[in-house]
């Protein structure tokens, strides 16, 4: 098991080194840099939404709103710090701002989650949807702090590939550890059968709120990254359609698979850039994909499959053994 | 002061009765298949487009156009159910809900691609003038027509559900579809009729809504549908009188917020009420709490 950790860490660092090298060689330019940052942000969002939608089985339709809360909290904080005497700048400032943004989103998650998650059924979907609209209308109302419809400008540009990459790695690591722990198993049990889980002594409300809050926290972190990448915020960016786009990523990748969420986030962020002339049809295709997916393969493309180095070795071994046996016959 | 209050109340009643009409569609479908039909809001949009094309394109008078739109929306509702929801009747609720969102997105974007996002003027019927009630208070004929038409529709629905054989079948299926099936009720047909009736009511709602706010565009159903859904939850989802009460209450609250607090905050207040109601009385104002069956 220790060996697997070492191999995974090695792979993560190699990928980082390769991309950095490509930047230095000039193969990847500024445009690619922006795209890669967007991929990083979408991976965090997809993975965190997967925690609440995939592992916990709660349909969250306002993930972009948690992102907005985090984005505005982090941006207002770092704008204030940059303008003041406190000598905090660069990545340390970004990290403090992200944690603050995450906490703000988590608090919003608790406020929304407590009434919604006490109930069974679809209420969480509609409450998070409503929450998204509330957040947008509040952002427009408190325009002295948030810039309202004009947008919040002058946010320090702190996000770069170096820090964004490792924030993605940390996010995925934390969430994977959470799901593999006792708490994670409790959450999966709730998804599989809420009544049976409750009968087995799992406090369903507690775990639902825990999962939901952690998910909101990381959405807030992603929002903070987004704010410090674009250097400006517009409330319209965090609308219902962005929440749906995130849901499409998670559903397509596999409800309950980190690998699936990451792969789908990468593909669905890069694909629209490649197929620019079909921009108009993108949401239409997403809609058809959602319906077809639910009817023919409700678990998503990856299902609950997770990538692991040793899993691939084992599979190769099994195939090899099978061939050998066939040969012996 | 009092006159202003009464006129805001009338505004609230006008928009609230439209909410109620649309909320009925949500509540009936939820009562029978336990599904939040997210695409219901977009049925409103389709209805408005049908009326627009019939009146401006084909020159058909308004009332026949509305009747055609009712038939068209009913057909759309049945198609929606047969193509997207029926294969998922025994799937998890998450899958069914995601499908409903998919259907909603599909309708919005199909209309967006076909008819462009620019709003078009709605050919509203020429109802002008107003009726003087007392003092300075008057009610516009449009508001009066809206309220009366909604009330008539609700009364008709009440008699349909309580008085006819089909209505009885609908109530039986929503109570226990398995037992209803054993009693010889055709469950599939009953569900299809529920979708049809709900969608036809949405078409009437869309005619009234578009006459009040005369603009037709592919995303017009989204906000309207959400508010109608909030109304359904407020009254107690799955309960027909609850949807009527919830709709009218929501309309009045919204109109009062816009008048006395802030226009920008009206959405926040509406959804805030939803959260508070679910916190205090999760089954809605007229709902009964039921035990969980294992």
PDB file of N, CA and C in Angstrom, chain A residues 171-230:
ATOM      1  N   UNK A 171      -7.176  19.143  -2.691  1.00  0.00           N
ATOM      2  CA  UNK A 171      -8.633  18.927  -2.647  1.00  0.00           C
ATOM      3  C   UNK A 171      -8.972  17.470  -2.895  1.00  0.00           C
ATOM      4  N   UNK A 172      -8.408  16.923  -3.967  1.00  0.00           N
ATOM      5  CA  UNK A 172      -8.724  15.532  -4.312  1.00  0.00           C
ATOM      6  C   UNK A 172      -8.277  14.603  -3.196  1.00  0.00           C
ATOM      7  N   UNK A 173      -7.097  14.887  -2.654  1.00  0.00           N
ATOM      8  CA  UNK A 173      -6.551  14.052  -1.585  1.00  0.00           C
ATOM      9  C   UNK A 173      -7.481  14.062  -0.372  1.00  0.00           C
ATOM     10  N   UNK A 174      -7.893  15.262   0.040  1.00  0.00           N
ATOM     11  CA  UNK A 174      -8.753  15.377   1.227  1.00  0.00           C
ATOM     12  C   UNK A 174     -10.054  14.629   0.991  1.00  0.00           C
ATOM     13  N   UNK A 175     -10.648  14.811  -0.192  1.00  0.00           N
ATOM     14  CA  UNK A 175     -11.943  14.183  -0.437  1.00  0.00           C
ATOM     15  C   UNK A 175     -11.821  12.665  -0.538  1.00  0.00           C
ATOM     16  N   UNK A 176     -10.743  12.188  -1.168  1.00  0.00           N
ATOM     17  CA  UNK A 176     -10.561  10.730  -1.262  1.00  0.00           C
ATOM     18  C   UNK A 176     -10.388  10.155   0.140  1.00  0.00           C
ATOM     19  N   UNK A 177      -9.584  10.823   0.965  1.00  0.00           N
ATOM     20  CA  UNK A 177      -9.380  10.332   2.333  1.00  0.00           C
ATOM     21  C   UNK A 177     -10.701  10.336   3.093  1.00  0.00           C
ATOM     22  N   UNK A 178     -11.494  11.400   2.880  1.00  0.00           N
ATOM     23  CA  UNK A 178     -12.779  11.478   3.581  1.00  0.00           C
ATOM     24  C   UNK A 178     -13.673  10.309   3.193  1.00  0.00           C
ATOM     25  N   UNK A 179     -13.746  10.021   1.883  1.00  0.00           N
ATOM     26  CA  UNK A 179     -14.639   8.960   1.423  1.00  0.00           C
ATOM     27  C   UNK A 179     -14.151   7.588   1.887  1.00  0.00           C
ATOM     28  N   UNK A 180     -12.830   7.426   1.996  1.00  0.00           N
ATOM     29  CA  UNK A 180     -12.313   6.111   2.425  1.00  0.00           C
ATOM     30  C   UNK A 180     -12.407   5.921   3.929  1.00  0.00           C
ATOM     31  N   UNK A 181     -12.729   6.996   4.662  1.00  0.00           N
ATOM     32  CA  UNK A 181     -12.773   6.872   6.110  1.00  0.00           C
ATOM     33  C   UNK A 181     -14.128   6.319   6.546  1.00  0.00           C
ATOM     34  N   UNK A 182     -14.294   6.163   7.842  1.00  0.00           N
ATOM     35  CA  UNK A 182     -15.548   5.728   8.437  1.00  0.00           C
ATOM     36  C   UNK A 182     -16.694   6.664   8.041  1.00  0.00           C
ATOM     37  N   UNK A 183     -16.382   7.980   8.022  1.00  0.00           N
ATOM     38  CA  UNK A 183     -17.410   8.965   7.667  1.00  0.00           C
ATOM     39  C   UNK A 183     -17.863   8.782   6.217  1.00  0.00           C
ATOM     40  N   UNK A 184     -16.883   8.516   5.353  1.00  0.00           N
ATOM     41  CA  UNK A 184     -17.212   8.337   3.942  1.00  0.00           C
ATOM     42  C   UNK A 184     -18.095   7.121   3.739  1.00  0.00           C
ATOM     43  N   UNK A 185     -17.766   6.049   4.458  1.00  0.00           N
ATOM     44  CA  UNK A 185     -18.590   4.838   4.322  1.00  0.00           C
ATOM     45  C   UNK A 185     -20.005   5.104   4.808  1.00  0.00           C
ATOM     46  N   UNK A 186     -20.117   5.915   5.854  1.00  0.00           N
ATOM     47  CA  UNK A 186     -21.458   6.267   6.340  1.00  0.00           C
ATOM     48  C   UNK A 186     -22.227   7.011   5.251  1.00  0.00           C
ATOM     49  N   UNK A 187     -21.526   7.930   4.557  1.00  0.00           N
ATOM     50  CA  UNK A 187     -22.210   8.697   3.508  1.00  0.00           C
ATOM     51  C   UNK A 187     -22.677   7.783   2.384  1.00  0.00           C
ATOM     52  N   UNK A 188     -21.821   6.842   1.984  1.00  0.00           N
ATOM     53  CA  UNK A 188     -22.199   5.933   0.906  1.00  0.00           C
ATOM     54  C   UNK A 188     -23.382   5.070   1.354  1.00  0.00           C
ATOM     55  N   UNK A 189     -23.374   4.680   2.622  1.00  0.00           N
ATOM     56  CA  UNK A 189     -24.488   3.891   3.140  1.00  0.00           C
ATOM     57  C   UNK A 189     -25.789   4.677   3.039  1.00  0.00           C
ATOM     58  N   UNK A 190     -25.723   5.991   3.313  1.00  0.00           N
ATOM     59  CA  UNK A 190     -26.937   6.820   3.211  1.00  0.00           C
ATOM     60  C   UNK A 190     -27.428   6.864   1.776  1.00  0.00           C
ATOM     61  N   UNK A 191     -26.490   6.966   0.826  1.00  0.00           N
ATOM     62  CA  UNK A 191     -26.901   6.988  -0.574  1.00  0.00           C
ATOM     63  C   UNK A 191     -27.584   5.684  -0.956  1.00  0.00           C
ATOM     64  N   UNK A 192     -27.009   4.579  -0.504  1.00  0.00           N
ATOM     65  CA  UNK A 192     -27.543   3.282  -0.922  1.00  0.00           C
ATOM     66  C   UNK A 192     -28.923   3.031  -0.335  1.00  0.00           C
ATOM     67  N   UNK A 193     -29.098   3.297   0.935  1.00  0.00           N
ATOM     68  CA  UNK A 193     -30.401   3.084   1.552  1.00  0.00           C
ATOM     69  C   UNK A 193     -30.462   3.873   2.846  1.00  0.00           C
ATOM     70  N   UNK A 194     -31.218   4.968   2.787  1.00  0.00           N
ATOM     71  CA  UNK A 194     -31.213   5.876   3.925  1.00  0.00           C
ATOM     72  C   UNK A 194     -31.836   5.228   5.157  1.00  0.00           C
ATOM     73  N   UNK A 195     -32.912   4.489   4.942  1.00  0.00           N
ATOM     74  CA  UNK A 195     -33.609   3.899   6.087  1.00  0.00           C
ATOM     75  C   UNK A 195     -32.748   2.831   6.737  1.00  0.00           C
ATOM     76  N   UNK A 196     -32.115   2.002   5.901  1.00  0.00           N
ATOM     77  CA  UNK A 196     -31.248   0.950   6.443  1.00  0.00           C
ATOM     78  C   UNK A 196     -30.073   1.572   7.176  1.00  0.00           C
ATOM     79  N   UNK A 197     -29.527   2.669   6.623  1.00  0.00           N
ATOM     80  CA  UNK A 197     -28.385   3.317   7.262  1.00  0.00           C
ATOM     81  C   UNK A 197     -28.781   3.841   8.631  1.00  0.00           C
ATOM     82  N   UNK A 198     -29.974   4.450   8.689  1.00  0.00           N
ATOM     83  CA  UNK A 198     -30.427   5.000   9.962  1.00  0.00           C
ATOM     84  C   UNK A 198     -30.643   3.870  10.964  1.00  0.00           C
ATOM     85  N   UNK A 199     -31.193   2.757  10.471  1.00  0.00           N
ATOM     86  CA  UNK A 199     -31.438   1.623  11.358  1.00  0.00           C
ATOM     87  C   UNK A 199     -30.142   1.031  11.874  1.00  0.00           C
ATOM     88  N   UNK A 200     -29.047   1.210  11.111  1.00  0.00           N
ATOM     89  CA  UNK A 200     -27.751   0.689  11.563  1.00  0.00           C
ATOM     90  C   UNK A 200     -27.038   1.663  12.496  1.00  0.00           C
ATOM     91  N   UNK A 201     -27.708   2.716  12.875  1.00  0.00           N
ATOM     92  CA  UNK A 201     -27.128   3.617  13.861  1.00  0.00           C
ATOM     93  C   UNK A 201     -26.333   4.766  13.273  1.00  0.00           C
ATOM     94  N   UNK A 202     -26.458   5.002  11.955  1.00  0.00           N
ATOM     95  CA  UNK A 202     -25.769   6.143  11.373  1.00  0.00           C
ATOM     96  C   UNK A 202     -26.667   7.365  11.509  1.00  0.00           C
ATOM     97  N   UNK A 203     -26.102   8.443  12.027  1.00  0.00           N
ATOM     98  CA  UNK A 203     -26.884   9.667  12.132  1.00  0.00           C
ATOM     99  C   UNK A 203     -26.968  10.294  10.746  1.00  0.00           C
ATOM    100  N   UNK A 204     -28.084  10.027  10.050  1.00  0.00           N
ATOM    101  CA  UNK A 204     -28.145  10.424   8.640  1.00  0.00           C
ATOM    102  C   UNK A 204     -28.072  11.936   8.476  1.00  0.00           C
ATOM    103  N   UNK A 205     -28.769  12.666   9.364  1.00  0.00           N
ATOM    104  CA  UNK A 205     -28.789  14.127   9.211  1.00  0.00           C
ATOM    105  C   UNK A 205     -27.383  14.680   9.395  1.00  0.00           C
ATOM    106  N   UNK A 206     -26.668  14.195  10.409  1.00  0.00           N
ATOM    107  CA  UNK A 206     -25.319  14.686  10.678  1.00  0.00           C
ATOM    108  C   UNK A 206     -24.412  14.461   9.467  1.00  0.00           C
ATOM    109  N   UNK A 207     -24.430  13.249   8.936  1.00  0.00           N
ATOM    110  CA  UNK A 207     -23.510  12.958   7.832  1.00  0.00           C
ATOM    111  C   UNK A 207     -23.911  13.684   6.560  1.00  0.00           C
ATOM    112  N   UNK A 208     -25.223  13.842   6.364  1.00  0.00           N
ATOM    113  CA  UNK A 208     -25.634  14.583   5.169  1.00  0.00           C
ATOM    114  C   UNK A 208     -25.155  16.023   5.255  1.00  0.00           C
ATOM    115  N   UNK A 209     -25.322  16.631   6.434  1.00  0.00           N
ATOM    116  CA  UNK A 209     -24.889  18.022   6.574  1.00  0.00           C
ATOM    117  C   UNK A 209     -23.373  18.114   6.488  1.00  0.00           C
ATOM    118  N   UNK A 210     -22.662  17.146   7.077  1.00  0.00           N
ATOM    119  CA  UNK A 210     -21.195  17.148   7.005  1.00  0.00           C
ATOM    120  C   UNK A 210     -20.731  17.103   5.555  1.00  0.00           C
ATOM    121  N   UNK A 211     -21.257  16.141   4.802  1.00  0.00           N
ATOM    122  CA  UNK A 211     -20.831  15.998   3.405  1.00  0.00           C
ATOM    123  C   UNK A 211     -21.163  17.234   2.590  1.00  0.00           C
ATOM    124  N   UNK A 212     -22.354  17.737   2.819  1.00  0.00           N
ATOM    125  CA  UNK A 212     -22.821  18.906   2.086  1.00  0.00           C
ATOM    126  C   UNK A 212     -21.934  20.118   2.387  1.00  0.00           C
ATOM    127  N   UNK A 213     -21.551  20.271   3.661  1.00  0.00           N
ATOM    128  CA  UNK A 213     -20.741  21.421   4.060  1.00  0.00           C
ATOM    129  C   UNK A 213     -19.333  21.324   3.493  1.00  0.00           C
ATOM    130  N   UNK A 214     -18.758  20.125   3.538  1.00  0.00           N
ATOM    131  CA  UNK A 214     -17.420  19.953   2.965  1.00  0.00           C
ATOM    132  C   UNK A 214     -17.461  20.256   1.471  1.00  0.00           C
ATOM    133  N   UNK A 215     -18.525  19.779   0.831  1.00  0.00           N
ATOM    134  CA  UNK A 215     -18.683  20.040  -0.602  1.00  0.00           C
ATOM    135  C   UNK A 215     -18.769  21.539  -0.873  1.00  0.00           C
ATOM    136  N   UNK A 216     -19.532  22.249  -0.039  1.00  0.00           N
ATOM    137  CA  UNK A 216     -19.662  23.700  -0.211  1.00  0.00           C
ATOM    138  C   UNK A 216     -18.323  24.386   0.046  1.00  0.00           C
ATOM    139  N   UNK A 217     -17.575  23.896   1.035  1.00  0.00           N
ATOM    140  CA  UNK A 217     -16.271  24.493   1.354  1.00  0.00           C
ATOM    141  C   UNK A 217     -15.374  24.488   0.123  1.00  0.00           C
ATOM    142  N   UNK A 218     -15.282  23.327  -0.530  1.00  0.00           N
ATOM    143  CA  UNK A 218     -14.368  23.251  -1.674  1.00  0.00           C
ATOM    144  C   UNK A 218     -14.906  24.022  -2.878  1.00  0.00           C
ATOM    145  N   UNK A 219     -16.235  24.127  -2.977  1.00  0.00           N
ATOM    146  CA  UNK A 219     -16.788  24.993  -4.023  1.00  0.00           C
ATOM    147  C   UNK A 219     -16.343  26.428  -3.782  1.00  0.00           C
ATOM    148  N   UNK A 220     -16.318  26.835  -2.504  1.00  0.00           N
ATOM    149  CA  UNK A 220     -15.865  28.174  -2.154  1.00  0.00           C
ATOM    150  C   UNK A 220     -14.401  28.371  -2.490  1.00  0.00           C
ATOM    151  N   UNK A 221     -13.592  27.333  -2.234  1.00  0.00           N
ATOM    152  CA  UNK A 221     -12.163  27.411  -2.579  1.00  0.00           C
ATOM    153  C   UNK A 221     -12.014  27.607  -4.089  1.00  0.00           C
ATOM    154  N   UNK A 222     -12.783  26.829  -4.844  1.00  0.00           N
ATOM    155  CA  UNK A 222     -12.713  26.972  -6.310  1.00  0.00           C
ATOM    156  C   UNK A 222     -13.129  28.370  -6.724  1.00  0.00           C
ATOM    157  N   UNK A 223     -14.151  28.909  -6.053  1.00  0.00           N
ATOM    158  CA  UNK A 223     -14.589  30.262  -6.349  1.00  0.00           C
ATOM    159  C   UNK A 223     -13.479  31.270  -6.097  1.00  0.00           C
ATOM    160  N   UNK A 224     -12.761  31.092  -4.982  1.00  0.00           N
ATOM    161  CA  UNK A 224     -11.645  31.985  -4.674  1.00  0.00           C
ATOM    162  C   UNK A 224     -10.576  31.930  -5.750  1.00  0.00           C
ATOM    163  N   UNK A 225     -10.255  30.721  -6.191  1.00  0.00           N
ATOM    164  CA  UNK A 225      -9.263  30.569  -7.269  1.00  0.00           C
ATOM    165  C   UNK A 225      -9.736  31.305  -8.521  1.00  0.00           C
ATOM    166  N   UNK A 226     -11.020  31.132  -8.817  1.00  0.00           N
ATOM    167  CA  UNK A 226     -11.610  31.753 -10.008  1.00  0.00           C
ATOM    168  C   UNK A 226     -11.507  33.273  -9.922  1.00  0.00           C
ATOM    169  N   UNK A 227     -11.820  33.821  -8.723  1.00  0.00           N
ATOM    170  CA  UNK A 227     -11.783  35.275  -8.553  1.00  0.00           C
ATOM    171  C   UNK A 227     -10.372  35.807  -8.766  1.00  0.00           C
ATOM    172  N   UNK A 228      -9.379  35.108  -8.223  1.00  0.00           N
ATOM    173  CA  UNK A 228      -8.004  35.598  -8.332  1.00  0.00           C
ATOM    174  C   UNK A 228      -7.360  35.245  -9.659  1.00  0.00           C
ATOM    175  N   UNK A 229      -8.092  34.452 -10.459  1.00  0.00           N
ATOM    176  CA  UNK A 229      -7.600  34.175 -11.804  1.00  0.00           C
ATOM    177  C   UNK A 229      -8.122  35.233 -12.771  1.00  0.00           C
ATOM    178  N   UNK A 230      -9.436  35.525 -12.690  1.00  0.00           N
ATOM    179  CA  UNK A 230     -10.023  36.490 -13.623  1.00  0.00           C
ATOM    180  C   UNK A 230      -9.741  37.931 -13.226  1.00  0.00           C
TER     181      UNK A 230
END
